[in-house]
CSV table of C-alpha atoms in Angstrom, one decimal:
chain,number,residue,atom,x,y,z
A,1,MET,CA,-23.8,-23.9,-4.0
A,2,GLN,CA,-26.2,-24.0,-1.1
A,3,GLN,CA,-24.5,-23.8,2.2
A,4,SER,CA,-26.0,-24.7,5.5
A,5,ASP,CA,-26.6,-21.9,8.0
A,6,HIS,CA,-23.7,-23.3,9.9
A,7,ASP,CA,-21.4,-22.6,6.9
A,8,GLN,CA,-22.7,-19.1,6.5
A,9,HIS,CA,-22.0,-18.3,10.1
A,10,SER,CA,-18.5,-19.7,9.8
A,11,SER,CA,-17.6,-17.9,6.6
A,12,PRO,CA,-14.3,-15.9,6.9
A,13,GLU,CA,-15.6,-13.0,4.7
A,14,GLN,CA,-16.9,-10.1,6.8
A,15,THR,CA,-18.2,-6.7,5.8
A,16,ASP,CA,-17.1,-3.4,7.5
A,17,SER,CA,-20.5,-3.0,9.1
A,18,ALA,CA,-20.8,-6.5,10.4
A,19,PRO,CA,-19.1,-7.8,13.5
A,20,ALA,CA,-16.7,-10.7,13.1
A,21,LEU,CA,-18.5,-14.0,13.6
A,22,VAL,CA,-17.0,-16.7,15.7
A,23,PRO,CA,-16.0,-19.8,13.7
A,24,TRP,CA,-17.9,-23.0,14.6
A,25,TRP,CA,-14.8,-24.7,16.1
A,26,GLN,CA,-14.4,-21.8,18.6
A,27,ARG,CA,-18.0,-21.8,19.7
A,28,ASP,CA,-18.7,-24.0,22.8
A,29,PRO,CA,-15.3,-25.7,22.5
A,30,TRP,CA,-15.9,-27.6,25.7
A,31,LEU,CA,-18.9,-29.3,24.1
A,32,HIS,CA,-16.5,-30.8,21.5
A,33,VAL,CA,-14.3,-32.0,24.4
A,34,TRP,CA,-17.4,-33.7,25.9
A,35,VAL,CA,-18.2,-35.3,22.6
A,36,LEU,CA,-14.6,-36.6,22.4
A,37,GLY,CA,-15.1,-38.1,25.8
A,38,LEU,CA,-18.3,-39.6,24.6
A,39,PHE,CA,-16.6,-41.4,21.8
A,40,LEU,CA,-14.0,-42.8,24.2
A,41,VAL,CA,-16.9,-44.2,26.2
A,42,PHE,CA,-18.4,-45.7,23.0
A,43,THR,CA,-15.0,-47.3,22.2
A,44,ILE,CA,-14.7,-48.8,25.7
A,45,GLY,CA,-18.2,-50.2,25.4
A,46,MET,CA,-17.8,-51.6,21.9
A,47,THR,CA,-14.5,-53.3,22.7
A,48,TRP,CA,-15.4,-54.5,26.2
A,49,PRO,CA,-13.8,-56.2,28.1
A,50,LEU,CA,-10.6,-55.0,26.6
A,51,ALA,CA,-10.5,-52.0,29.0
A,52,ARG,CA,-10.1,-54.4,31.9
A,53,HIS,CA,-7.1,-56.1,30.4
A,54,MET,CA,-5.1,-53.3,28.8
A,55,THR,CA,-1.7,-54.4,30.3
A,56,ASP,CA,-2.1,-58.2,30.3
A,57,THR,CA,-3.5,-59.3,27.0
A,58,LEU,CA,-3.9,-58.3,23.3
A,59,VAL,CA,-7.1,-58.7,21.2
A,60,SER,CA,-5.4,-61.7,19.6
A,61,TRP,CA,-2.0,-63.4,19.5
A,62,GLY,CA,-1.7,-62.7,15.7
A,63,ASP,CA,-1.2,-59.2,14.2
A,64,PRO,CA,-1.3,-57.3,17.6
A,65,VAL,CA,1.9,-59.1,18.7
A,66,PHE,CA,3.7,-58.0,15.6
A,67,GLN,CA,2.2,-54.4,15.9
A,68,ALA,CA,3.3,-54.2,19.5
A,69,TRP,CA,6.8,-55.2,18.5
A,70,THR,CA,6.8,-52.7,15.6
A,71,MET,CA,6.0,-49.8,17.8
A,72,ALA,CA,8.5,-50.9,20.4
A,73,TRP,CA,11.2,-51.2,17.7
A,74,ASN,CA,10.3,-47.7,16.4
A,75,VAL,CA,10.8,-46.1,19.8
A,76,HIS,CA,14.1,-48.0,20.2
A,77,ALA,CA,15.4,-47.0,16.8
A,78,TRP,CA,14.3,-43.4,17.1
A,79,SER,CA,16.2,-43.1,20.4
A,80,THR,CA,19.4,-44.9,19.3
A,81,ASN,CA,19.8,-44.8,15.5
A,82,PRO,CA,16.8,-43.1,13.8
A,83,LEU,CA,18.3,-43.2,10.3
A,84,ASP,CA,18.5,-47.0,10.5
A,85,VAL,CA,14.9,-47.5,11.7
A,86,PHE,CA,13.9,-49.6,8.6
A,87,ASN,CA,16.7,-52.1,9.3
A,88,ALA,CA,14.8,-53.9,12.1
A,89,ASN,CA,16.2,-56.7,14.2
A,90,ILE,CA,14.3,-59.4,12.3
A,91,LEU,CA,15.1,-61.5,9.2
A,92,TYR,CA,18.8,-60.9,9.1
A,93,PRO,CA,20.7,-60.4,6.8
A,94,TYR,CA,17.9,-58.8,4.7
A,95,ARG,CA,17.6,-55.0,4.9
A,96,ASN,CA,14.6,-52.7,5.2
A,97,THR,CA,12.7,-55.5,7.0
A,98,LEU,CA,10.4,-53.0,8.8
A,99,ALA,CA,9.0,-52.3,5.3
A,100,TYR,CA,7.8,-55.9,5.1
A,101,SER,CA,4.6,-54.5,6.8
A,102,ASP,CA,3.2,-51.2,7.8
A,103,HIS,CA,5.8,-49.2,9.8
A,104,LEU,CA,3.1,-47.6,12.1
A,105,PHE,CA,5.1,-44.4,12.5
A,106,GLY,CA,1.9,-42.4,12.9
A,107,GLN,CA,0.5,-44.7,15.6
A,108,THR,CA,3.8,-44.9,17.4
A,109,ILE,CA,4.0,-41.1,17.9
A,110,PHE,CA,0.9,-41.2,20.2
A,111,VAL,CA,2.2,-44.0,22.4
A,112,ALA,CA,6.0,-43.5,22.3
A,113,PRO,CA,6.1,-42.0,25.8
A,114,ILE,CA,4.3,-45.1,27.2
A,115,ILE,CA,6.8,-47.4,25.6
A,116,ALA,CA,9.8,-45.3,26.6
A,117,LEU,CA,8.8,-44.8,30.2
A,118,PHE,CA,7.0,-48.0,31.1
A,119,ASP,CA,8.3,-50.5,28.5
A,120,THR,CA,4.8,-51.9,27.9
A,121,PRO,CA,4.2,-52.6,24.2
A,122,ILE,CA,1.0,-54.5,25.0
A,123,LEU,CA,-0.5,-51.4,26.7
A,124,ALA,CA,0.7,-49.3,23.8
A,125,ASP,CA,-1.0,-51.5,21.2
A,126,ASN,CA,-4.3,-51.5,23.2
A,127,ILE,CA,-4.2,-47.7,23.7
A,128,SER,CA,-3.4,-47.2,20.0
A,129,ARG,CA,-6.6,-49.2,19.2
A,130,PHE,CA,-8.6,-47.0,21.5
A,131,ILE,CA,-7.1,-43.8,20.0
A,132,ALA,CA,-7.9,-44.9,16.5
A,133,LEU,CA,-11.5,-45.8,17.1
A,134,THR,CA,-12.2,-42.7,19.3
A,135,LEU,CA,-10.6,-40.3,16.9
A,136,THR,CA,-12.3,-41.9,13.9
A,137,GLY,CA,-15.7,-41.3,15.5
A,138,PHE,CA,-14.8,-37.8,16.7
A,139,PHE,CA,-13.3,-36.5,13.5
A,140,THR,CA,-16.3,-37.8,11.5
A,141,TYR,CA,-18.5,-36.0,14.0
A,142,LEU,CA,-16.6,-32.8,13.3
A,143,LEU,CA,-17.1,-33.3,9.6
A,144,VAL,CA,-20.8,-33.8,9.8
A,145,TYR,CA,-21.2,-31.1,12.4
A,146,ASP,CA,-19.4,-28.7,10.0
A,147,LEU,CA,-21.8,-29.8,7.2
A,148,THR,CA,-25.1,-29.7,9.0
A,149,GLY,CA,-24.6,-27.8,12.3
A,150,SER,CA,-26.2,-30.8,14.1
A,151,ARG,CA,-24.3,-32.4,17.0
A,152,VAL,CA,-26.8,-35.2,17.0
A,153,ALA,CA,-26.2,-36.0,13.3
A,154,GLY,CA,-22.4,-35.7,13.9
A,155,ILE,CA,-22.5,-38.2,16.8
A,156,VAL,CA,-24.6,-40.7,14.9
A,157,ALA,CA,-22.4,-40.5,11.8
A,158,GLY,CA,-19.2,-40.7,13.8
A,159,PHE,CA,-20.5,-43.8,15.7
A,160,ALA,CA,-21.4,-45.4,12.4
A,161,TYR,CA,-18.1,-44.8,10.7
A,162,ALA,CA,-16.0,-45.8,13.7
A,163,PHE,CA,-17.8,-49.0,14.6
A,164,ILE,CA,-19.1,-50.2,11.2
A,165,PRO,CA,-19.1,-54.1,11.1
A,166,ASN,CA,-16.1,-54.3,8.7
A,167,ARG,CA,-14.0,-52.2,11.1
A,168,MET,CA,-15.1,-54.3,14.1
A,169,ALA,CA,-14.1,-57.4,12.1
A,170,HIS,CA,-10.6,-55.8,11.8
A,171,ILE,CA,-10.3,-55.0,15.5
A,172,GLU,CA,-6.9,-56.7,15.6
A,173,HIS,CA,-5.5,-54.8,12.6
A,174,LEU,CA,-4.2,-51.4,13.8
A,175,ASN,CA,-3.3,-50.1,10.4
A,176,ILE,CA,-6.9,-50.7,9.2
A,177,LEU,CA,-8.5,-49.2,12.4
A,178,THR,CA,-6.5,-45.9,11.8
A,179,ALA,CA,-9.2,-44.3,9.6
A,180,GLN,CA,-9.5,-41.1,11.5
A,181,TYR,CA,-7.8,-38.9,9.0
A,182,LEU,CA,-10.1,-39.5,6.0
A,183,PRO,CA,-12.9,-37.3,7.4
A,184,LEU,CA,-10.4,-34.6,8.3
A,185,ILE,CA,-9.1,-34.6,4.8
A,186,LEU,CA,-12.7,-34.2,3.5
A,187,LEU,CA,-13.4,-31.4,6.0
A,188,ALA,CA,-10.2,-29.5,5.1
A,189,ALA,CA,-10.6,-29.9,1.3
A,190,ARG,CA,-14.2,-28.8,1.4
A,191,ARG,CA,-13.4,-25.7,3.4
A,192,ALA,CA,-10.4,-24.8,1.3
A,193,LEU,CA,-12.6,-25.0,-1.8
A,194,ILE,CA,-15.6,-23.1,-0.4
A,195,HIS,CA,-13.6,-20.3,1.1
A,196,ARG,CA,-10.6,-20.4,-1.3
A,197,SER,CA,-8.6,-20.6,1.9
A,198,THR,CA,-4.8,-21.2,1.7
A,199,LYS,CA,-4.8,-21.9,5.5
A,200,TRP,CA,-7.3,-24.8,5.0
A,201,ALA,CA,-5.2,-26.1,2.0
A,202,ILE,CA,-2.1,-26.1,4.3
A,203,ALA,CA,-4.2,-28.0,6.9
A,204,LEU,CA,-5.1,-30.5,4.2
A,205,GLY,CA,-1.5,-31.1,3.4
A,206,GLY,CA,-0.7,-31.6,7.0
A,207,VAL,CA,-3.4,-34.1,7.5
A,208,LEU,CA,-2.4,-35.9,4.4
A,209,PHE,CA,1.2,-36.2,5.7
A,210,ILE,CA,0.0,-37.6,9.0
A,211,GLN,CA,-2.2,-40.1,7.1
A,212,GLY,CA,0.8,-41.1,5.0
A,213,ILE,CA,2.9,-42.0,8.0
A,214,SER,CA,0.0,-44.0,9.5
A,215,GLY,CA,-0.7,-46.5,6.7
A,216,VAL,CA,-0.1,-47.0,3.0
A,217,TYR,CA,-3.6,-48.3,2.3
A,218,PHE,CA,-5.3,-45.2,3.7
A,219,LEU,CA,-2.8,-43.0,1.9
A,220,TYR,CA,-4.2,-44.4,-1.4
A,221,PHE,CA,-7.7,-44.0,-0.1
A,222,SER,CA,-6.9,-40.4,0.6
A,223,GLY,CA,-5.8,-39.9,-3.0
A,224,ILE,CA,-9.1,-41.4,-4.3
A,225,LEU,CA,-11.0,-39.3,-1.9
A,226,LEU,CA,-9.3,-36.1,-3.1
A,227,LEU,CA,-9.8,-37.1,-6.7
A,228,VAL,CA,-13.5,-37.4,-6.2
A,229,ILE,CA,-13.7,-34.1,-4.3
A,230,PHE,CA,-11.7,-32.2,-7.0
A,231,VAL,CA,-13.7,-33.7,-9.9
A,232,ALA,CA,-17.0,-33.0,-8.2
A,233,TRP,CA,-16.0,-29.4,-7.5
A,234,LEU,CA,-14.8,-28.8,-11.0
A,235,ILE,CA,-18.2,-30.1,-12.3
A,236,LYS,CA,-19.9,-27.5,-10.1
A,237,ASP,CA,-17.4,-24.6,-10.6
A,238,HIS,CA,-14.7,-24.5,-13.2
A,239,SER,CA,-13.9,-20.8,-13.0
A,240,ARG,CA,-10.4,-19.4,-13.1
A,241,GLU,CA,-10.4,-18.8,-9.3
A,242,THR,CA,-11.3,-22.5,-8.7
A,243,LEU,CA,-8.5,-23.6,-11.0
A,244,ILE,CA,-6.0,-21.5,-9.1
A,245,MET,CA,-7.3,-22.8,-5.7
A,246,LEU,CA,-7.1,-26.4,-7.0
A,247,GLY,CA,-3.6,-25.7,-8.2
A,248,LYS,CA,-2.6,-24.5,-4.7
A,249,MET,CA,-4.1,-27.5,-3.1
A,250,ILE,CA,-2.5,-30.0,-5.5
A,251,GLY,CA,0.8,-28.2,-5.0
A,252,ILE,CA,0.6,-28.4,-1.2
A,253,CYS,CA,-0.5,-32.1,-1.4
A,254,ALA,CA,2.5,-32.7,-3.6
A,255,ILE,CA,4.8,-31.2,-1.0
A,256,ALA,CA,3.3,-33.5,1.6
A,257,ALA,CA,3.9,-36.4,-0.8
A,258,VAL,CA,7.6,-35.4,-1.2
A,259,MET,CA,7.9,-35.3,2.6
A,260,LEU,CA,6.6,-38.8,2.8
A,261,VAL,CA,9.3,-40.2,0.4
A,262,PRO,CA,11.7,-41.2,3.2
A,263,SER,CA,9.0,-43.3,4.8
A,264,LEU,CA,7.8,-44.8,1.6
A,265,TRP,CA,11.0,-45.4,-0.4
A,266,PRO,CA,12.0,-48.5,1.5
A,267,TYR,CA,8.8,-50.2,0.4
A,268,GLN,CA,9.9,-49.6,-3.2
A,269,VAL,CA,13.3,-51.0,-2.5
A,270,VAL,CA,11.8,-54.1,-0.9
A,271,SER,CA,9.5,-54.6,-3.8
A,272,GLN,CA,12.4,-54.4,-6.3
A,273,ASP,CA,14.8,-56.6,-4.2
A,274,LEU,CA,12.3,-59.3,-3.6
A,275,GLY,CA,10.1,-58.9,-6.7
A,276,ILE,CA,7.0,-58.3,-4.7
A,277,VAL,CA,4.1,-57.2,-6.9
A,278,ARG,CA,0.4,-57.9,-6.5
A,279,THR,CA,-0.7,-59.4,-9.8
A,280,GLN,CA,-4.2,-58.8,-11.1
A,281,ALA,CA,-5.0,-62.4,-10.2
A,282,ASP,CA,-4.1,-61.5,-6.6
A,283,VAL,CA,-6.3,-58.5,-6.7
A,284,GLU,CA,-9.2,-60.5,-8.1
A,285,LEU,CA,-8.9,-63.0,-5.3
A,286,TRP,CA,-9.3,-60.3,-2.7
A,287,SER,CA,-11.9,-58.3,-4.5
A,288,ALA,CA,-15.5,-58.0,-3.5
A,289,VAL,CA,-18.5,-59.8,-5.0
A,290,ARG,CA,-22.0,-58.5,-4.7
A,291,SER,CA,-23.0,-60.9,-1.9
A,292,ASP,CA,-20.1,-59.5,0.2
A,293,TYR,CA,-22.2,-56.5,0.9
A,294,LEU,CA,-24.6,-58.7,2.9
A,295,SER,CA,-21.7,-60.4,4.8
A,296,VAL,CA,-20.6,-59.9,8.4
A,297,HIS,CA,-18.0,-61.6,10.5
A,298,PRO,CA,-19.4,-64.6,12.5
A,299,ASN,CA,-18.5,-62.7,15.7
A,300,ASN,CA,-21.2,-60.1,14.9
A,301,ARG,CA,-23.7,-60.6,17.7
A,302,LEU,CA,-26.9,-59.7,15.8
A,303,TYR,CA,-26.2,-60.9,12.3
A,304,GLY,CA,-23.3,-63.4,12.7
A,305,ASP,CA,-25.5,-66.5,12.5
A,306,TRP,CA,-27.7,-65.2,9.7
A,307,LEU,CA,-25.7,-63.0,7.4
A,308,GLY,CA,-22.3,-64.4,8.5
A,309,GLY,CA,-23.5,-68.0,8.2
A,310,ASN,CA,-24.9,-67.4,4.6
A,311,TYR,CA,-22.4,-65.0,3.1
A,312,HIS,CA,-19.1,-64.8,5.1
A,313,ARG,CA,-16.0,-65.7,3.0
A,314,HIS,CA,-13.2,-63.8,4.8
A,315,LEU,CA,-13.2,-60.8,7.1
A,316,GLU,CA,-11.7,-58.6,4.4
A,317,GLN,CA,-14.9,-59.2,2.4
A,318,ASP,CA,-17.4,-58.7,5.2
A,319,LEU,CA,-18.8,-55.5,3.8
A,320,PHE,CA,-22.3,-55.2,5.2
A,321,PRO,CA,-22.7,-51.6,6.4
A,322,GLY,CA,-25.8,-52.1,8.5
A,323,PHE,CA,-29.5,-51.6,7.5
A,324,LEU,CA,-29.9,-48.3,9.5
A,325,LEU,CA,-26.9,-46.7,7.9
A,326,VAL,CA,-28.2,-47.3,4.4
A,327,ILE,CA,-31.7,-46.1,5.3
A,328,LEU,CA,-30.3,-42.9,6.8
A,329,ALA,CA,-28.0,-42.3,3.8
A,330,ILE,CA,-31.0,-42.6,1.5
A,331,VAL,CA,-32.9,-40.0,3.7
A,332,GLY,CA,-29.8,-37.8,3.5
A,333,LEU,CA,-30.1,-37.6,-0.3
A,334,PHE,CA,-33.2,-35.4,0.4
A,335,TYR,CA,-31.2,-33.0,2.5
A,336,THR,CA,-31.6,-30.0,0.2
A,337,ARG,CA,-29.6,-27.5,2.2
A,338,LEU,CA,-26.4,-29.1,0.8
A,339,VAL,CA,-26.4,-29.8,-2.9
A,340,TRP,CA,-22.8,-30.3,-4.0
A,341,GLU,CA,-21.9,-32.2,-0.8
A,342,ARG,CA,-24.7,-34.7,-1.3
A,343,TRP,CA,-23.6,-35.4,-4.9
A,344,MET,CA,-20.0,-35.6,-3.9
A,345,LEU,CA,-20.6,-38.1,-1.1
A,346,LEU,CA,-22.9,-40.1,-3.3
A,347,GLY,CA,-20.1,-40.1,-6.0
A,348,LEU,CA,-17.5,-41.2,-3.4
A,349,THR,CA,-19.7,-44.0,-2.2
A,350,ALA,CA,-20.5,-45.2,-5.7
A,351,PHE,CA,-16.9,-44.9,-7.0
A,352,SER,CA,-15.4,-46.7,-4.0
A,353,PHE,CA,-18.1,-49.4,-4.3
A,354,LEU,CA,-17.0,-49.9,-7.9
A,355,LEU,CA,-13.3,-50.0,-7.0
A,356,SER,CA,-14.0,-52.7,-4.4
A,357,PHE,CA,-14.7,-55.2,-7.2
A,358,GLY,CA,-11.2,-55.0,-8.4
A,359,VAL,CA,-10.2,-55.4,-12.0
A,360,ILE,CA,-13.5,-56.9,-13.3
A,361,PHE,CA,-17.0,-55.8,-12.6
A,362,THR,CA,-19.9,-58.1,-13.5
A,363,LEU,CA,-23.3,-56.7,-14.3
A,364,PHE,CA,-26.2,-58.9,-15.6
A,365,ASP,CA,-23.8,-61.7,-16.3
A,366,ARG,CA,-21.5,-59.6,-18.4
A,367,GLU,CA,-18.0,-58.7,-17.4
A,368,TYR,CA,-16.6,-55.2,-17.7
A,369,THR,CA,-13.1,-53.8,-17.1
A,370,ASN,CA,-13.2,-51.8,-13.9
A,371,PRO,CA,-11.5,-48.4,-13.5
A,372,TYR,CA,-9.4,-50.1,-10.9
A,373,VAL,CA,-7.2,-51.3,-13.8
A,374,LEU,CA,-6.4,-47.8,-14.8
A,375,PHE,CA,-5.0,-47.0,-11.3
A,376,TYR,CA,-3.3,-50.3,-11.2
A,377,GLU,CA,-1.4,-49.5,-14.4
A,378,ILE,CA,-0.5,-45.9,-14.0
A,379,VAL,CA,-0.4,-44.9,-10.2
A,380,PRO,CA,3.0,-45.6,-8.6
A,381,GLY,CA,2.7,-48.2,-5.8
A,382,PHE,CA,-0.9,-49.0,-6.5
A,383,GLN,CA,0.2,-52.5,-7.5
A,384,ALA,CA,1.2,-53.1,-3.9
A,385,ILE,CA,-2.5,-53.0,-2.9
A,386,ARG,CA,-3.7,-56.6,-2.3
A,387,VAL,CA,-7.3,-56.2,-1.0
A,388,ALA,CA,-9.5,-54.2,-3.4
A,389,ALA,CA,-12.5,-55.0,-1.1
A,390,ARG,CA,-11.2,-52.4,1.4
A,391,PHE,CA,-12.3,-49.6,-0.9
A,392,GLY,CA,-15.8,-50.7,-0.1
A,393,GLY,CA,-15.2,-51.4,3.6
A,394,HIS,CA,-13.5,-48.1,4.5
A,395,LEU,CA,-13.9,-45.5,1.8
A,396,ALA,CA,-17.4,-46.1,0.5
A,397,THR,CA,-18.6,-46.2,4.1
A,398,LEU,CA,-17.2,-42.7,4.7
A,399,GLY,CA,-19.6,-41.5,2.0
A,400,LEU,CA,-22.4,-43.4,3.5
A,401,ALA,CA,-21.7,-42.0,7.0
A,402,GLY,CA,-21.7,-38.4,5.6
A,403,LEU,CA,-25.0,-39.0,3.9
A,404,ALA,CA,-26.4,-40.7,7.0
A,405,GLY,CA,-25.4,-37.6,9.0
A,406,MET,CA,-27.4,-35.5,6.6
A,407,GLY,CA,-30.3,-37.9,7.0
A,408,VAL,CA,-30.3,-37.6,10.7
A,409,ALA,CA,-30.0,-33.8,10.4
A,410,LEU,CA,-33.1,-33.8,8.1
A,411,ILE,CA,-35.1,-36.0,10.6
A,412,VAL,CA,-34.1,-33.7,13.5
A,413,GLN,CA,-35.1,-30.7,11.4
A,414,GLN,CA,-38.5,-32.2,10.7
A,415,VAL,CA,-39.0,-33.2,14.4
A,416,ARG,CA,-38.1,-29.7,15.6
A,417,ALA,CA,-40.5,-28.1,13.1
A,418,ARG,CA,-43.3,-30.2,14.5
A,419,ILE,CA,-42.5,-29.4,18.1
A,420,PRO,CA,-42.6,-25.6,18.7
A,421,ASP,CA,-41.5,-25.8,22.3
A,422,LEU,CA,-37.7,-25.4,22.3
A,423,ARG,CA,-37.0,-27.7,25.3
A,424,ARG,CA,-39.3,-30.4,24.1
A,425,GLY,CA,-37.8,-30.2,20.6
A,426,GLN,CA,-34.3,-30.6,22.0
A,427,ILE,CA,-35.3,-33.6,24.0
A,428,ALA,CA,-37.0,-35.1,20.9
A,429,SER,CA,-33.9,-34.5,18.8
A,430,ILE,CA,-31.7,-36.2,21.4
A,431,GLY,CA,-34.2,-39.0,21.4
A,432,VAL,CA,-33.7,-39.4,17.6
A,433,GLY,CA,-30.0,-39.7,18.2
A,434,VAL,CA,-30.3,-42.2,21.1
A,435,LEU,CA,-32.7,-44.4,19.0
A,436,CYS,CA,-30.2,-44.4,16.1
A,437,LEU,CA,-27.3,-45.2,18.4
A,438,THR,CA,-29.2,-48.0,20.1
A,439,ILE,CA,-30.0,-49.7,16.8
A,440,MET,CA,-26.5,-49.3,15.5
A,441,THR,CA,-25.0,-50.7,18.7
A,442,ALA,CA,-27.1,-53.8,18.2
A,443,GLU,CA,-26.1,-54.0,14.5
A,444,TYR,CA,-22.4,-53.4,15.1
A,445,SER,CA,-21.6,-55.2,18.3
A,446,HIS,CA,-19.1,-58.1,18.1
A,447,ASN,CA,-18.1,-60.7,20.6
A,448,MET,CA,-14.6,-59.8,21.9
A,449,ASP,CA,-13.0,-63.2,22.4
A,450,LEU,CA,-9.8,-62.1,24.2
A,451,PRO,CA,-7.1,-64.8,24.4
């Protein structure tokens, strides 16, 4: 496999004659902190004027009200009777009523001190939204920076994945905004495989656990992501050492899954008690059609009247990723420094795109049974998934963002090659990033109609 120069410098293997090289995450750590702050600024700007109303309003009077109550209930239950947390103070005499929706344990951890000290669930919900968007961008930046060694590419890819139109359409849905762990899963899995590192495999298990307590949908997205990574790696390298490493990774992920059972089992109980199962007809209703990939929410400032007016059906099916992201992803396919990664990200994009169509995929007026049916029939809990279109809106776009980061890195590489002066080359590279961010801001901005 071809590795970037960045990967070669961060390799853990050293010779006796060579000095130990500093891993990428330990070099210039303050620059990463500045980038984290930059993504917070992006979040404030893309959600403005929410930052002016953090304590007195929510982004809507729908799901955010329920989410604020959920996190407040979690803090109350954890401090009084944690073993009874799922028996919330709603819908008596039914039990496990917290499992009627996402429990938001992962989100509550971040804001529990705010709720406990100040009793402000509204502020907690708004801060949770800022945390999710900021970390989604920042962790995608870390992934692409690890792949390419380019901060400019990482920032552009992080902005794209954090604020893609479908995510902005879901601005009120905290469980859907919490996408930050998928890029970390990809980063950890890749490093574990490349370096056959047990430490990175353990990190993968830890991130998978955190993802699991943050949202059921993204837990299944994580499983699909890992499946694509493992299959792609086996195609490249099916040596005995690889099989051993994959066995370790699967075992560690299985331990993480077992640790998640206490937070997932109440959902199984509720499903059995109330007979809640998503039929294939339900899945078909909330699946994508091809025109959905041209659809945006009517609140999109640039495309709302045009694409939203012509193709919008429901915000779940507003799957247009933006023209620039697609163009940059196509450019990224020519980033020859990374071979396996390109094909893996392309496979992730294509497979997630296919799953978004649900149980049936239509091509040239012929209907074909989709691989989605296989997961629906054999994977425990998969029948609880209602919106197949989300595979396109949140998992396929991770592949696109990764490829787009490679595309930006390639453009920057070509620009630097044509400008021999170091300082002028750096300025030109930053200019490439600023231009991309400007166009994406125009494509992704939504009207924030606060109540």
